Amino acid sequence: MSSSNPLRDPADRRLPRIAGPSGLVIFGVTGDLSRKKLMPAVYDLANRGLLPPGFSLVGFARREWQNEDFAQEVHDAVKEHARTPFREEVWQQLIQGMRFVQGTFDDDDAFERLRGTIEELDKAQGTGGNFAFYLSVPPGAFPVVIQQLKKHGLADQSSGSWRRAVIEKPFGHDLKSAEELNALVHEVFAPDQVFRIDHYLGKETVQNMITMAEDIGIGGRAGYYDGIGAARDVIQNHLLQLMALTAMEEPASFDADALAAEKTKVLGAVKLPKDLGRDTVRGQYAAGWQGGEKAVGYLQEDGINAKSKTDTYAAIKLEVDNRRWAGVPFYLRTGKRLGRRVTEIAVVFQRAPHSPFDTTATEELGSNAIVIRVQPDEGVTVRFGSKVPGTSMEIRDVSMDFAYGESFTESSPEAYERLILDVLLGDSNLFPRTEEVELSWKILDPIEQHWDKHGKPAQYQAGTWGPVEADEMLAREGRSWRRP
Amino acid sequence: MKIDLTDTTASKINKAMVKGRRAIGTPAVGMVLTLVIVTDEENAYDALKAANDASREHPSRTLVVIRRVSRSPRDRTKSRLDAEVRVGADAGTGETVVLRLYGEVVGHAQSVVLPLLLPDAPVVVWWPVNAPLDPAQDPLGALAQRRVTDTYASEQPVRELSARADAYTPGDTDLSWTRITPWRSMLAAALDQVTVEVKAVEVEGEEFNPSCELLAMWLADRLDVPVKRSLSSGPGLTAVRMDTNSGPITLDRADGSLATLSIEGQPDRAVALKRRETAELIAEELRRLDPDDTYASALRFGVDRLNAPDGKSGAKGTAPGEAPAAKGESVAAPAPVEAAAKAPAKESAAQAPVKKATAK
C-alpha cells in the first residue's frame, strides 16, 4: 500500500514507521507480564505516535471486569510502569479502543463474545480486521487457546486483513514437544504470521563468552521452574539466539529471510563437546547472601521438592563447526541468584604470538576483549593493555566504555515496544523461526539427557558467580570466566 | 561542578574542562557531537535547558555563545571573553560551556568556538533566535554539518521562509519543519489506510506560523495538487483537509493536543497530536545529521506558489508581494480538480524532480 502513497518517500527519514490499522488481543491480561511490560509498551508506542489511529486493545481473562475496570487497570499499569510521561490526550486516544472480554479459555461463549468484540471494533475503530493475539498464558493453556481461536474462526484472514499469533517462551521443553507445539500452531496460523517473542532480541545492543545472570531467585515461579531449569529456560532461547547473532556471517541484507538464513547456518553448525560430563556444568543455589540480603537455597524454596535435580545454573561449551570459528570455544552460562543481574557477550581475544615486553612487565596483563553489554547499561566495553605511568615498564588492563546515550535515561525504548510494533508491522526480523527453535532443541536435548542420567547439580552459594566446577571447567583449558 | 573563568581564552577553557572531568572522576569522553547554541542573554536559559534535556538522548558538548551588547563606544573597543564551564550533574549528560563575548571578539566568535569543538565529532549550530539569513556562510555556521534555525521566532516568518529557500545549503534545517513531523506522519498514515487520489488540500492554522506554510508546501510538492493555506486563530496548526476522489479526509486539531481523523466511510478516530517542547524538537533534530532532502524539496517549492489556482503554474511568475494578499482568502480552484485528476497520485513522486528543476 505504502509504495503508492505519495506522502511516503524513503528519503524522508523523519517519518516513523507507523503500523497500519490494527488491534491487539492479550490473553492472560491480568498477569504480571501484561501489566508490567505489555500495557506500558502499548502506551509508550502510542505516546511516540507509532500506533495507527483507532488502534484497539482487547483484554481477555477470567476476572469479572467491565470495560471500565479494564481501562482502569491499564491506566494504573501505565502510570506505574510506562517509561514515557503520562499524557492525557494519548490516553484519550487509547481508551476509545479498549475492550474487555470475560471468560475462561475453554468457554465457547467467551470466544464468541471476543469475535463479536473484534467485529464491533472494526466498525467503531476501523481496525480493518487486522488483529494480533498475544498469548501471555501458561504453557499448559496454550493448545486450548490456539484451538479455540481456530474453532471460532478468529484466525481466519479475509480480504487482505491479517491475523497473527504472538507466543512467548518456552517453545516446548525438548525437541519433540517443540515440534508438536509448532505443528499445533501452524495448523491454525501460517508460519509467517507466528511471532515468537525473545525479548533480548529487541534490545538496542545485540568469544565468545555469553553470560546471563540474574540476582533474583525463582520468586513465585516454583510451579513453572521446577523441572524446567536454567538451561531450558534461558540457554535454549535467549543465549543460543545471542550466540547465533554473534557468530553469524554478514547477512546479505537486514531483511527477515536473510537474517534467519545466517542464524540457521550457525545453529546448524553447532557441535557439542565429546565429553558432556567434562564440558558442561549445572548447579543449584544454596543458601547464602545476595547483595546484602539473606537468600534461601533452591531446595528450601516454597513448592520445591527437596530432592529436585533442576538446574538453576548452567554452563556449557559449544563449538561452531565452520571455517571461521574452527577451534574457537563458545562458553554459555546462565544462572539465578548470581552476583548481580547482567547479560553480556564477551569476545576474548587470543594473546599475540609474540610480545616485545618482558614477562615482568606484562604480569598483570590479561587478554584483550570486546564486551557487548546487553543489559543493564547497554553498551560496549573494550579491554586492552596500557602502560602504567611511571619510570618502570608495566602494562596493565584498562577498559574503555561506550554507553548508549539513551541508557542514561529512562527513555531507552523497551524491548517489548519494538517487538509489539514489529508484530503490527508484520516485520519478523527479530523473531526466531520454527527451524531456529527446533535446531536449538537439537543442541540442548543431548545435554539435558546426559544430565538426567548422570550425577546431580553442583551447589553454589547464592550471591556468587556459580559453582567451582564451572571455574574448573575453564581452568582445564587455561581460561577463566570473566567477572561481569 | 561549575568553574567560572573571567577574561579568559579558549585554551584556558579547555584546561578547565579537563580539570572538571578529572575532579568528578570520569575522564572518558563519551559525547557524540558538539552543539553550538548562538543566542542572546534573554534566550540563553531556555535554549540551554532544552539542549540539556536533549543531551539525555544525545550526550554532547554544548557551547553556548552569548554575544553581549556593549553600551558605550569605549566598551565596544575592549574585548573580553568570560566562560562558565559545567561538567557532571550540572550539564545534562555531557559538558557545557557558556561563553559570554564582549566588544570586538563578538565579531570573531568562531575563533573561540573552533578550539573547543570535540575532535572528529559532528558539529551542530542552533540559533534559537536571530539566525543569519544565510547560515552556511555565517562564520559559526561554516563550522557545522548541521545548521538549525527557527523561523517561528522571527518577525516575518513567511518572508524569511523565502529567504531560507534562496540560501538553502545541504545541512540547513528549521525547527518549524521539525514541529510538523507528527502531522506529516499522521497524514501519511491516513493515506496508507485508503487508496485514493487526492485532488486538493487545505491547510489551516494561525497566522505568522511558518509550520503551516511548510506543511502546505510539503503536501503540494509531494501530491502535486493545489494547496490552499487558510487562517484560523490557532493554536498552531488546526486542520488539514484533503479532497479526494472518494470523499474528504480531515485531520482536525482544535485544542493543540487531541486531534480527530475523519476518513469518508470510516469511523472518526482520536489521535494524540500534542505540540512538542523545544527539547523534543532538538532531540529529533540531532537524531540524523545528514542533509534533509525532503525539507529542501518542500522549502524550494516556494511560499508564493501556495494558493495558486494551479499548483504547477506561476512558479516564479508571481511577484513575491502578491502572495500575502491572497493569503486567507478562499482562492478556490475550479479548474484544477480536473487537471489533477489526470495525474494519478503515483506519478507525482516521479514527477517531483522534474518539477523542481523547472522551478529553479
JSON list of C-alpha atoms in Angstrom, two decimals, chain A residues 113-252:
[
{"chain": "A", "resi": 113, "resn": "ARG", "atom": "CA", "xyz": [-18.06, -12.61, 22.51]},
{"chain": "A", "resi": 114, "resn": "LEU", "atom": "CA", "xyz": [-14.45, -12.00, 21.54]},
{"chain": "A", "resi": 115, "resn": "ARG", "atom": "CA", "xyz": [-15.36, -12.39, 17.89]},
{"chain": "A", "resi": 116, "resn": "GLY", "atom": "CA", "xyz": [-18.26, -10.00, 18.37]},
{"chain": "A", "resi": 117, "resn": "THR", "atom": "CA", "xyz": [-15.94, -7.50, 20.04]},
{"chain": "A", "resi": 118, "resn": "ILE", "atom": "CA", "xyz": [-13.49, -7.68, 17.15]},
{"chain": "A", "resi": 119, "resn": "GLU", "atom": "CA", "xyz": [-16.28, -7.11, 14.64]},
{"chain": "A", "resi": 120, "resn": "GLU", "atom": "CA", "xyz": [-17.58, -4.20, 16.67]},
{"chain": "A", "resi": 121, "resn": "LEU", "atom": "CA", "xyz": [-14.09, -2.67, 16.78]},
{"chain": "A", "resi": 122, "resn": "ASP", "atom": "CA", "xyz": [-13.73, -3.00, 13.02]},
{"chain": "A", "resi": 123, "resn": "LYS", "atom": "CA", "xyz": [-16.84, -0.85, 12.72]},
{"chain": "A", "resi": 124, "resn": "ALA", "atom": "CA", "xyz": [-16.23, 1.63, 15.53]},
{"chain": "A", "resi": 125, "resn": "GLN", "atom": "CA", "xyz": [-12.46, 1.98, 15.32]},
{"chain": "A", "resi": 126, "resn": "GLY", "atom": "CA", "xyz": [-11.67, 1.00, 11.76]},
{"chain": "A", "resi": 127, "resn": "THR", "atom": "CA", "xyz": [-9.22, -1.78, 12.70]},
{"chain": "A", "resi": 128, "resn": "GLY", "atom": "CA", "xyz": [-9.87, -3.42, 9.35]},
{"chain": "A", "resi": 129, "resn": "GLY", "atom": "CA", "xyz": [-9.98, -6.97, 10.68]},
{"chain": "A", "resi": 130, "resn": "ASN", "atom": "CA", "xyz": [-6.24, -6.89, 11.50]},
{"chain": "A", "resi": 131, "resn": "PHE", "atom": "CA", "xyz": [-5.62, -8.42, 14.92]},
{"chain": "A", "resi": 132, "resn": "ALA", "atom": "CA", "xyz": [-2.66, -9.90, 16.73]},
{"chain": "A", "resi": 133, "resn": "PHE", "atom": "CA", "xyz": [-3.33, -12.42, 19.50]},
{"chain": "A", "resi": 134, "resn": "TYR", "atom": "CA", "xyz": [-0.76, -12.21, 22.27]},
{"chain": "A", "resi": 135, "resn": "LEU", "atom": "CA", "xyz": [-0.71, -15.47, 24.24]},
{"chain": "A", "resi": 136, "resn": "SER", "atom": "CA", "xyz": [0.62, -14.46, 27.60]},
{"chain": "A", "resi": 137, "resn": "VAL", "atom": "CA", "xyz": [-0.62, -17.74, 29.10]},
{"chain": "A", "resi": 138, "resn": "PRO", "atom": "CA", "xyz": [0.93, -20.72, 30.93]},
{"chain": "A", "resi": 139, "resn": "PRO", "atom": "CA", "xyz": [2.34, -23.37, 28.54]},
{"chain": "A", "resi": 140, "resn": "GLY", "atom": "CA", "xyz": [-0.44, -25.77, 29.53]},
{"chain": "A", "resi": 141, "resn": "ALA", "atom": "CA", "xyz": [-3.20, -23.43, 28.39]},
{"chain": "A", "resi": 142, "resn": "PHE", "atom": "CA", "xyz": [-1.53, -22.90, 25.07]},
{"chain": "A", "resi": 143, "resn": "PRO", "atom": "CA", "xyz": [-3.11, -25.65, 22.93]},
{"chain": "A", "resi": 144, "resn": "VAL", "atom": "CA", "xyz": [-6.58, -24.78, 24.23]},
{"chain": "A", "resi": 145, "resn": "VAL", "atom": "CA", "xyz": [-6.35, -21.14, 23.26]},
{"chain": "A", "resi": 146, "resn": "ILE", "atom": "CA", "xyz": [-4.95, -21.95, 19.81]},
{"chain": "A", "resi": 147, "resn": "GLN", "atom": "CA", "xyz": [-7.72, -24.48, 19.20]},
{"chain": "A", "resi": 148, "resn": "GLN", "atom": "CA", "xyz": [-10.38, -22.06, 20.40]},
{"chain": "A", "resi": 149, "resn": "LEU", "atom": "CA", "xyz": [-9.10, -19.39, 18.04]},
{"chain": "A", "resi": 150, "resn": "LYS", "atom": "CA", "xyz": [-9.42, -21.86, 15.20]},
{"chain": "A", "resi": 151, "resn": "LYS", "atom": "CA", "xyz": [-12.81, -23.18, 16.25]},
{"chain": "A", "resi": 152, "resn": "HIS", "atom": "CA", "xyz": [-14.37, -19.73, 16.40]},
{"chain": "A", "resi": 153, "resn": "GLY", "atom": "CA", "xyz": [-12.89, -18.55, 13.16]},
{"chain": "A", "resi": 154, "resn": "LEU", "atom": "CA", "xyz": [-10.72, -15.96, 14.87]},
{"chain": "A", "resi": 155, "resn": "ALA", "atom": "CA", "xyz": [-7.60, -16.99, 12.98]},
{"chain": "A", "resi": 156, "resn": "ASP", "atom": "CA", "xyz": [-9.24, -16.66, 9.57]},
{"chain": "A", "resi": 157, "resn": "GLN", "atom": "CA", "xyz": [-7.80, -13.93, 7.42]},
{"chain": "A", "resi": 158, "resn": "SER", "atom": "CA", "xyz": [-10.16, -12.44, 4.93]},
{"chain": "A", "resi": 159, "resn": "SER", "atom": "CA", "xyz": [-9.97, -9.87, 2.16]},
{"chain": "A", "resi": 160, "resn": "GLY", "atom": "CA", "xyz": [-6.47, -8.58, 2.72]},
{"chain": "A", "resi": 161, "resn": "SER", "atom": "CA", "xyz": [-6.63, -8.48, 6.51]},
{"chain": "A", "resi": 162, "resn": "TRP", "atom": "CA", "xyz": [-4.27, -10.37, 8.79]},
{"chain": "A", "resi": 163, "resn": "ARG", "atom": "CA", "xyz": [-4.43, -12.40, 11.99]},
{"chain": "A", "resi": 164, "resn": "ARG", "atom": "CA", "xyz": [-1.21, -13.03, 13.86]},
{"chain": "A", "resi": 165, "resn": "ALA", "atom": "CA", "xyz": [-0.18, -15.06, 16.88]},
{"chain": "A", "resi": 166, "resn": "VAL", "atom": "CA", "xyz": [2.44, -13.86, 19.33]},
{"chain": "A", "resi": 167, "resn": "ILE", "atom": "CA", "xyz": [3.83, -16.52, 21.59]},
{"chain": "A", "resi": 168, "resn": "GLU", "atom": "CA", "xyz": [6.25, -16.39, 24.50]},
{"chain": "A", "resi": 169, "resn": "LYS", "atom": "CA", "xyz": [8.83, -18.91, 25.58]},
{"chain": "A", "resi": 170, "resn": "PRO", "atom": "CA", "xyz": [9.01, -21.73, 26.48]},
{"chain": "A", "resi": 171, "resn": "PHE", "atom": "CA", "xyz": [8.69, -23.07, 23.00]},
{"chain": "A", "resi": 172, "resn": "GLY", "atom": "CA", "xyz": [8.39, -26.61, 24.33]},
{"chain": "A", "resi": 173, "resn": "HIS", "atom": "CA", "xyz": [10.72, -28.36, 26.76]},
{"chain": "A", "resi": 174, "resn": "ASP", "atom": "CA", "xyz": [12.61, -30.53, 24.28]},
{"chain": "A", "resi": 175, "resn": "LEU", "atom": "CA", "xyz": [12.77, -31.13, 20.54]},
{"chain": "A", "resi": 176, "resn": "LYS", "atom": "CA", "xyz": [9.76, -33.43, 20.46]},
{"chain": "A", "resi": 177, "resn": "SER", "atom": "CA", "xyz": [7.44, -31.14, 22.38]},
{"chain": "A", "resi": 178, "resn": "ALA", "atom": "CA", "xyz": [8.66, -28.17, 20.35]},
{"chain": "A", "resi": 179, "resn": "GLU", "atom": "CA", "xyz": [7.78, -29.96, 17.14]},
{"chain": "A", "resi": 180, "resn": "GLU", "atom": "CA", "xyz": [4.34, -30.80, 18.46]},
{"chain": "A", "resi": 181, "resn": "LEU", "atom": "CA", "xyz": [3.79, -27.24, 19.53]},
{"chain": "A", "resi": 182, "resn": "ASN", "atom": "CA", "xyz": [4.90, -25.90, 16.17]},
{"chain": "A", "resi": 183, "resn": "ALA", "atom": "CA", "xyz": [2.61, -28.31, 14.37]},
{"chain": "A", "resi": 184, "resn": "LEU", "atom": "CA", "xyz": [-0.27, -27.18, 16.54]},
{"chain": "A", "resi": 185, "resn": "VAL", "atom": "CA", "xyz": [0.35, -23.50, 15.94]},
{"chain": "A", "resi": 186, "resn": "HIS", "atom": "CA", "xyz": [0.96, -23.86, 12.23]},
{"chain": "A", "resi": 187, "resn": "GLU", "atom": "CA", "xyz": [-2.21, -25.80, 11.76]},
{"chain": "A", "resi": 188, "resn": "VAL", "atom": "CA", "xyz": [-4.03, -22.61, 12.75]},
{"chain": "A", "resi": 189, "resn": "PHE", "atom": "CA", "xyz": [-1.67, -19.80, 11.75]},
{"chain": "A", "resi": 190, "resn": "ALA", "atom": "CA", "xyz": [0.60, -19.59, 8.71]},
{"chain": "A", "resi": 191, "resn": "PRO", "atom": "CA", "xyz": [4.32, -19.68, 9.64]},
{"chain": "A", "resi": 192, "resn": "ASP", "atom": "CA", "xyz": [4.87, -16.05, 8.67]},
{"chain": "A", "resi": 193, "resn": "GLN", "atom": "CA", "xyz": [2.03, -14.98, 10.95]},
{"chain": "A", "resi": 194, "resn": "VAL", "atom": "CA", "xyz": [3.58, -16.54, 14.05]},
{"chain": "A", "resi": 195, "resn": "PHE", "atom": "CA", "xyz": [5.83, -14.33, 16.13]},
{"chain": "A", "resi": 196, "resn": "ARG", "atom": "CA", "xyz": [7.94, -15.91, 18.87]},
{"chain": "A", "resi": 197, "resn": "ILE", "atom": "CA", "xyz": [8.95, -13.33, 21.42]},
{"chain": "A", "resi": 198, "resn": "ASP", "atom": "CA", "xyz": [12.52, -13.40, 22.63]},
{"chain": "A", "resi": 199, "resn": "HIS", "atom": "CA", "xyz": [12.74, -10.01, 24.27]},
{"chain": "A", "resi": 200, "resn": "TYR", "atom": "CA", "xyz": [16.52, -9.99, 24.28]},
{"chain": "A", "resi": 201, "resn": "LEU", "atom": "CA", "xyz": [16.44, -9.63, 20.54]},
{"chain": "A", "resi": 202, "resn": "GLY", "atom": "CA", "xyz": [14.53, -6.37, 20.95]},
{"chain": "A", "resi": 203, "resn": "LYS", "atom": "CA", "xyz": [17.36, -4.73, 22.86]},
{"chain": "A", "resi": 204, "resn": "GLU", "atom": "CA", "xyz": [19.37, -1.94, 21.33]},
{"chain": "A", "resi": 205, "resn": "THR", "atom": "CA", "xyz": [22.65, -3.88, 21.56]},
{"chain": "A", "resi": 206, "resn": "VAL", "atom": "CA", "xyz": [22.71, -7.26, 20.49]},
{"chain": "A", "resi": 207, "resn": "GLN", "atom": "CA", "xyz": [34.23, -15.21, 22.07]},
{"chain": "A", "resi": 208, "resn": "ASN", "atom": "CA", "xyz": [32.65, -15.94, 22.83]},
{"chain": "A", "resi": 209, "resn": "MET", "atom": "CA", "xyz": [31.53, -16.00, 26.28]},
{"chain": "A", "resi": 210, "resn": "ILE", "atom": "CA", "xyz": [27.93, -15.28, 26.87]},
{"chain": "A", "resi": 211, "resn": "THR", "atom": "CA", "xyz": [26.66, -14.63, 30.33]},
{"chain": "A", "resi": 212, "resn": "MET", "atom": "CA", "xyz": [23.16, -14.11, 31.50]},
{"chain": "A", "resi": 213, "resn": "ALA", "atom": "CA", "xyz": [22.92, -13.73, 35.23]},
{"chain": "A", "resi": 214, "resn": "GLU", "atom": "CA", "xyz": [20.06, -12.91, 37.49]},
{"chain": "A", "resi": 215, "resn": "ASP", "atom": "CA", "xyz": [20.29, -11.81, 41.07]},
{"chain": "A", "resi": 216, "resn": "ILE", "atom": "CA", "xyz": [16.80, -12.98, 41.93]},
{"chain": "A", "resi": 217, "resn": "GLY", "atom": "CA", "xyz": [15.69, -16.47, 42.89]},
{"chain": "A", "resi": 218, "resn": "ILE", "atom": "CA", "xyz": [12.75, -18.22, 41.35]},
{"chain": "A", "resi": 219, "resn": "GLY", "atom": "CA", "xyz": [10.31, -15.99, 43.19]},
{"chain": "A", "resi": 220, "resn": "GLY", "atom": "CA", "xyz": [6.77, -17.30, 42.85]},
{"chain": "A", "resi": 221, "resn": "ARG", "atom": "CA", "xyz": [7.54, -19.36, 39.77]},
{"chain": "A", "resi": 222, "resn": "ALA", "atom": "CA", "xyz": [8.20, -22.65, 41.57]},
{"chain": "A", "resi": 223, "resn": "GLY", "atom": "CA", "xyz": [5.48, -24.47, 39.67]},
{"chain": "A", "resi": 224, "resn": "TYR", "atom": "CA", "xyz": [6.84, -23.44, 36.32]},
{"chain": "A", "resi": 225, "resn": "TYR", "atom": "CA", "xyz": [10.53, -23.53, 37.06]},
{"chain": "A", "resi": 226, "resn": "ASP", "atom": "CA", "xyz": [10.99, -26.84, 38.83]},
{"chain": "A", "resi": 227, "resn": "GLY", "atom": "CA", "xyz": [11.65, -29.48, 36.22]},
{"chain": "A", "resi": 228, "resn": "ILE", "atom": "CA", "xyz": [12.48, -26.88, 33.56]},
{"chain": "A", "resi": 229, "resn": "GLY", "atom": "CA", "xyz": [15.70, -25.39, 34.83]},
{"chain": "A", "resi": 230, "resn": "ALA", "atom": "CA", "xyz": [18.09, -22.72, 33.70]},
{"chain": "A", "resi": 231, "resn": "ALA", "atom": "CA", "xyz": [19.28, -24.42, 30.52]},
{"chain": "A", "resi": 232, "resn": "ARG", "atom": "CA", "xyz": [15.79, -24.86, 29.08]},
{"chain": "A", "resi": 233, "resn": "ASP", "atom": "CA", "xyz": [14.56, -21.55, 30.44]},
{"chain": "A", "resi": 234, "resn": "VAL", "atom": "CA", "xyz": [17.40, -19.41, 29.15]},
{"chain": "A", "resi": 235, "resn": "ILE", "atom": "CA", "xyz": [20.06, -21.18, 27.08]},
{"chain": "A", "resi": 236, "resn": "GLN", "atom": "CA", "xyz": [17.68, -22.78, 24.61]},
{"chain": "A", "resi": 237, "resn": "ASN", "atom": "CA", "xyz": [16.21, -19.48, 23.53]},
{"chain": "A", "resi": 238, "resn": "HIS", "atom": "CA", "xyz": [18.00, -16.34, 24.68]},
{"chain": "A", "resi": 239, "resn": "LEU", "atom": "CA", "xyz": [21.60, -17.49, 24.76]},
{"chain": "A", "resi": 240, "resn": "LEU", "atom": "CA", "xyz": [21.57, -19.57, 21.60]},
{"chain": "A", "resi": 241, "resn": "GLN", "atom": "CA", "xyz": [19.91, -16.68, 19.79]},
{"chain": "A", "resi": 242, "resn": "LEU", "atom": "CA", "xyz": [22.56, -14.24, 21.03]},
{"chain": "A", "resi": 243, "resn": "MET", "atom": "CA", "xyz": [25.25, -16.72, 20.05]},
{"chain": "A", "resi": 244, "resn": "ALA", "atom": "CA", "xyz": [23.78, -17.14, 16.58]},
{"chain": "A", "resi": 245, "resn": "LEU", "atom": "CA", "xyz": [23.73, -13.36, 16.13]},
{"chain": "A", "resi": 246, "resn": "THR", "atom": "CA", "xyz": [27.32, -13.06, 17.32]},
{"chain": "A", "resi": 247, "resn": "ALA", "atom": "CA", "xyz": [28.72, -15.88, 15.21]},
{"chain": "A", "resi": 248, "resn": "MET", "atom": "CA", "xyz": [26.71, -15.46, 12.03]},
{"chain": "A", "resi": 249, "resn": "GLU", "atom": "CA", "xyz": [28.26, -14.25, 8.81]},
{"chain": "A", "resi": 250, "resn": "GLU", "atom": "CA", "xyz": [27.21, -10.88, 7.50]},
{"chain": "A", "resi": 251, "resn": "PRO", "atom": "CA", "xyz": [23.69, -11.29, 6.13]},
{"chain": "A", "resi": 252, "resn": "ALA", "atom": "CA", "xyz": [23.03, -10.21, 2.57]}
]
